[in-house]
């Protein structure tokens, strides 16, 4: 017995049912595209994240011997305008005497030796060392002192005494002009 309920359109004729299926398929594609966009857009960094990827700091008001701390990618960055004596002391150290040997000249920009830019995070366990504010302890070597476990950094930010294994990190930076530093 042949059923009379064979779906119309099963023999190739366009029917209302076929149309509904095609239409809902098209809606599905549009819906997928519409939901895919916000998802893809979310993969792009937010504007505030991009802004923090690099930071520009105007250092024109920093006097010789002063320092400031700025925030870059969630970390403190020390910018110190070193005195001539601090530069001389940093340059005079034999790298062979250092736990993490690095010449001062490799840690500053050419012709900008008075400017030292460092990530202000102790390389031992991540405390923020003292020495960037006026009146702070600067440790035995005149740079920074981490009171957490007693690490002493010199005027180049190099580890000289204590448990920290590495020098304070020099972040990527450049002088955009004589008074503007871009970090990152
Ligand atoms: S975290 Fe700085 S000495 Fe331990």
GROMACS .gro file of C-alpha atoms and ligand atoms in nm:
model
  188
    1UNK     CA    1   0.000   0.000   0.000
    2UNK     CA    2   0.139   0.332  -0.098
    3UNK     CA    3   0.115   0.590   0.170
    4UNK     CA    4  -0.052   0.907   0.068
    5UNK     CA    5   0.148   1.091   0.333
    6UNK     CA    6   0.478   1.091   0.134
    7UNK     CA    7   0.614   1.437   0.196
    8UNK     CA    8   0.550   1.672  -0.081
    9UNK     CA    9   0.875   1.783  -0.231
   10UNK     CA   10   1.039   1.441  -0.181
   11UNK     CA   11   1.016   1.409  -0.555
   12UNK     CA   12   1.210   1.727  -0.623
   13UNK     CA   13   0.934   1.988  -0.628
   14UNK     CA   14   1.001   2.292  -0.420
   15UNK     CA   15   0.746   2.299  -0.144
   16UNK     CA   16   0.674   2.507   0.158
   17UNK     CA   17   0.855   2.255   0.373
   18UNK     CA   18   1.169   2.273   0.157
   19UNK     CA   19   1.149   2.648   0.169
   20UNK     CA   20   1.128   2.644   0.548
   21UNK     CA   21   1.430   2.417   0.568
   22UNK     CA   22   1.631   2.636   0.332
   23UNK     CA   23   1.520   2.948   0.513
   24UNK     CA   24   1.612   2.813   0.855
   25UNK     CA   25   1.947   2.698   0.716
   26UNK     CA   26   2.015   3.050   0.594
   27UNK     CA   27   1.913   3.192   0.929
   28UNK     CA   28   2.152   2.951   1.095
   29UNK     CA   29   2.440   3.076   0.882
   30UNK     CA   30   2.359   3.439   0.957
   31UNK     CA   31   2.327   3.356   1.326
   32UNK     CA   32   2.664   3.181   1.326
   33UNK     CA   33   2.827   3.478   1.154
   34UNK     CA   34   2.665   3.718   1.397
   35UNK     CA   35   2.785   3.527   1.700
   36UNK     CA   36   3.130   3.462   1.553
   37UNK     CA   37   3.211   3.833   1.521
   38UNK     CA   38   3.196   3.925   1.889
   39UNK     CA   39   3.396   3.612   1.965
   40UNK     CA   40   3.668   3.701   1.712
   41UNK     CA   41   3.660   4.061   1.825
   42UNK     CA   42   3.721   3.944   2.181
   43UNK     CA   43   4.048   3.790   2.068
   44UNK     CA   44   4.185   4.133   1.986
   45UNK     CA   45   4.354   4.309   2.277
   46UNK     CA   46   4.137   4.570   2.442
   47UNK     CA   47   4.234   4.931   2.382
   48UNK     CA   48   4.348   4.977   2.742
   49UNK     CA   49   4.569   4.668   2.713
   50UNK     CA   50   4.726   4.807   2.398
   51UNK     CA   51   4.783   5.138   2.572
   52UNK     CA   52   4.970   4.961   2.850
   53UNK     CA   53   5.189   4.768   2.607
   54UNK     CA   54   5.408   5.076   2.597
   55UNK     CA   55   5.423   5.377   2.821
   56UNK     CA   56   5.572   5.717   2.744
   57UNK     CA   57   5.724   5.904   3.033
   58UNK     CA   58   5.823   6.267   3.029
   59UNK     CA   59   6.141   6.285   3.236
   60UNK     CA   60   6.210   6.655   3.188
   61UNK     CA   61   6.137   6.738   3.552
   62UNK     CA   62   6.374   6.479   3.695
   63UNK     CA   63   6.680   6.640   3.847
   64UNK     CA   64   7.016   6.466   3.865
   65UNK     CA   65   7.000   6.224   4.157
   66UNK     CA   66   6.622   6.186   4.142
   67UNK     CA   67   6.416   5.886   4.042
   68UNK     CA   68   6.058   5.806   3.962
   69UNK     CA   69   5.856   5.488   3.948
   70UNK     CA   70   5.609   5.431   3.667
   71UNK     CA   71   5.384   5.139   3.593
   72UNK     CA   72   5.434   4.933   3.281
   73UNK     CA   73   5.243   4.614   3.208
   74UNK     CA   74   5.147   4.595   3.572
   75UNK     CA   75   5.505   4.617   3.697
   76UNK     CA   76   5.692   4.905   3.859
   77UNK     CA   77   5.966   5.053   3.643
   78UNK     CA   78   6.237   5.262   3.804
   79UNK     CA   79   6.381   5.554   3.611
   80UNK     CA   80   6.679   5.708   3.786
   81UNK     CA   81   6.876   6.004   3.666
   82UNK     CA   82   7.211   5.908   3.806
   83UNK     CA   83   7.470   6.143   3.944
   84UNK     CA   84   7.815   6.152   3.786
   85UNK     CA   85   7.949   5.965   4.090
   86UNK     CA   86   7.687   5.692   4.053
   87UNK     CA   87   7.774   5.650   3.686
   88UNK     CA   88   8.143   5.642   3.768
   89UNK     CA   89   8.093   5.385   4.045
   90UNK     CA   90   7.886   5.163   3.816
   91UNK     CA   91   8.142   5.180   3.536
   92UNK     CA   92   8.438   5.113   3.767
   93UNK     CA   93   8.319   4.768   3.880
   94UNK     CA   94   8.499   4.471   3.728
   95UNK     CA   95   8.234   4.248   3.573
   96UNK     CA   96   8.429   3.943   3.693
   97UNK     CA   97   8.334   4.042   4.048
   98UNK     CA   98   7.963   4.033   3.974
   99UNK     CA   99   7.726   3.742   4.043
  100UNK     CA  100   7.550   3.826   3.715
  101UNK     CA  101   7.831   3.981   3.510
  102UNK     CA  102   7.720   4.269   3.296
  103UNK     CA  103   7.894   4.595   3.213
  104UNK     CA  104   7.712   4.913   3.306
  105UNK     CA  105   7.748   5.027   2.944
  106UNK     CA  106   7.535   4.730   2.836
  107UNK     CA  107   7.254   4.844   3.065
  108UNK     CA  108   7.216   5.203   2.950
  109UNK     CA  109   7.174   5.377   2.617
  110UNK     CA  110   7.479   5.516   2.443
  111UNK     CA  111   7.536   5.883   2.537
  112UNK     CA  112   7.259   5.854   2.798
  113UNK     CA  113   7.459   5.695   3.077
  114UNK     CA  114   7.299   5.909   3.345
  115UNK     CA  115   6.963   5.745   3.275
  116UNK     CA  116   6.897   5.404   3.419
  117UNK     CA  117   6.567   5.229   3.347
  118UNK     CA  118   6.491   4.909   3.537
  119UNK     CA  119   6.203   4.679   3.613
  120UNK     CA  120   6.161   4.733   3.987
  121UNK     CA  121   6.109   4.371   4.079
  122UNK     CA  122   6.366   4.186   4.287
  123UNK     CA  123   6.496   3.886   4.097
  124UNK     CA  124   6.485   3.672   4.410
  125UNK     CA  125   6.116   3.636   4.489
  126UNK     CA  126   5.964   3.942   4.334
  127UNK     CA  127   5.950   4.209   4.606
  128UNK     CA  128   5.981   4.573   4.503
  129UNK     CA  129   6.322   4.693   4.622
  130UNK     CA  130   6.369   5.018   4.812
  131UNK     CA  131   6.588   5.299   4.686
  132UNK     CA  132   6.375   5.479   4.436
  133UNK     CA  133   6.214   5.725   4.678
  134UNK     CA  134   6.416   5.996   4.842
  135UNK     CA  135   6.505   5.885   5.193
  136UNK     CA  136   6.482   5.514   5.104
  137UNK     CA  137   6.757   5.276   5.202
  138UNK     CA  138   6.974   5.211   4.898
  139UNK     CA  139   7.174   4.918   5.026
  140UNK     CA  140   7.549   4.874   5.057
  141UNK     CA  141   7.616   4.966   4.695
  142UNK     CA  142   7.410   5.282   4.663
  143UNK     CA  143   7.151   5.142   4.426
  144UNK     CA  144   6.849   4.953   4.561
  145UNK     CA  145   6.791   4.734   4.860
  146UNK     CA  146   6.536   4.457   4.884
  147UNK     CA  147   6.440   4.419   5.250
  148UNK     CA  148   6.252   4.093   5.195
  149UNK     CA  149   6.566   3.883   5.221
  150UNK     CA  150   6.845   4.138   5.199
  151UNK     CA  151   6.949   4.176   4.836
  152UNK     CA  152   7.170   4.471   4.753
  153UNK     CA  153   7.183   4.618   4.402
  154UNK     CA  154   7.438   4.869   4.281
  155UNK     CA  155   7.396   5.194   4.091
  156UNK     CA  156   7.354   4.996   3.771
  157UNK     CA  157   7.084   4.777   3.927
  158UNK     CA  158   7.318   4.479   3.936
  159UNK     CA  159   7.296   4.227   4.217
  160UNK     CA  160   7.597   4.258   4.446
  161UNK     CA  161   7.499   4.086   4.769
  162UNK     CA  162   7.214   3.869   4.894
  163UNK     CA  163   7.005   3.588   4.752
  164UNK     CA  164   6.882   3.750   4.429
  165UNK     CA  165   7.041   3.559   4.139
  166UNK     CA  166   7.012   3.819   3.864
  167UNK     CA  167   7.048   4.189   3.802
  168UNK     CA  168   6.734   4.401   3.793
  169UNK     CA  169   6.597   4.363   3.443
  170UNK     CA  170   6.637   4.642   3.191
  171UNK     CA  171   6.307   4.660   3.001
  172UNK     CA  172   6.293   4.743   2.631
  173UNK     CA  173   6.287   5.121   2.606
  174UNK     CA  174   6.404   5.408   2.394
  175UNK     CA  175   6.436   5.782   2.410
  176UNK     CA  176   6.179   5.923   2.171
  177UNK     CA  177   6.331   6.264   2.236
  178UNK     CA  178   6.574   6.404   2.494
  179UNK     CA  179   6.301   6.414   2.754
  180UNK     CA  180   6.056   6.145   2.649
  181UNK     CA  181   6.117   5.780   2.724
  182UNK     CA  182   5.903   5.511   2.571
  183UNK     CA  183   5.903   5.187   2.768
  184UNK     CA  184   5.786   4.876   2.584
  185LIG     S1  185   6.255   3.904   4.720
  185LIG    FE1  186   6.417   4.043   4.724
  185LIG     S2  187   6.563   3.947   4.847
  185LIG    FE2  188   6.403   3.803   4.839
   0.00000   0.00000   0.00000
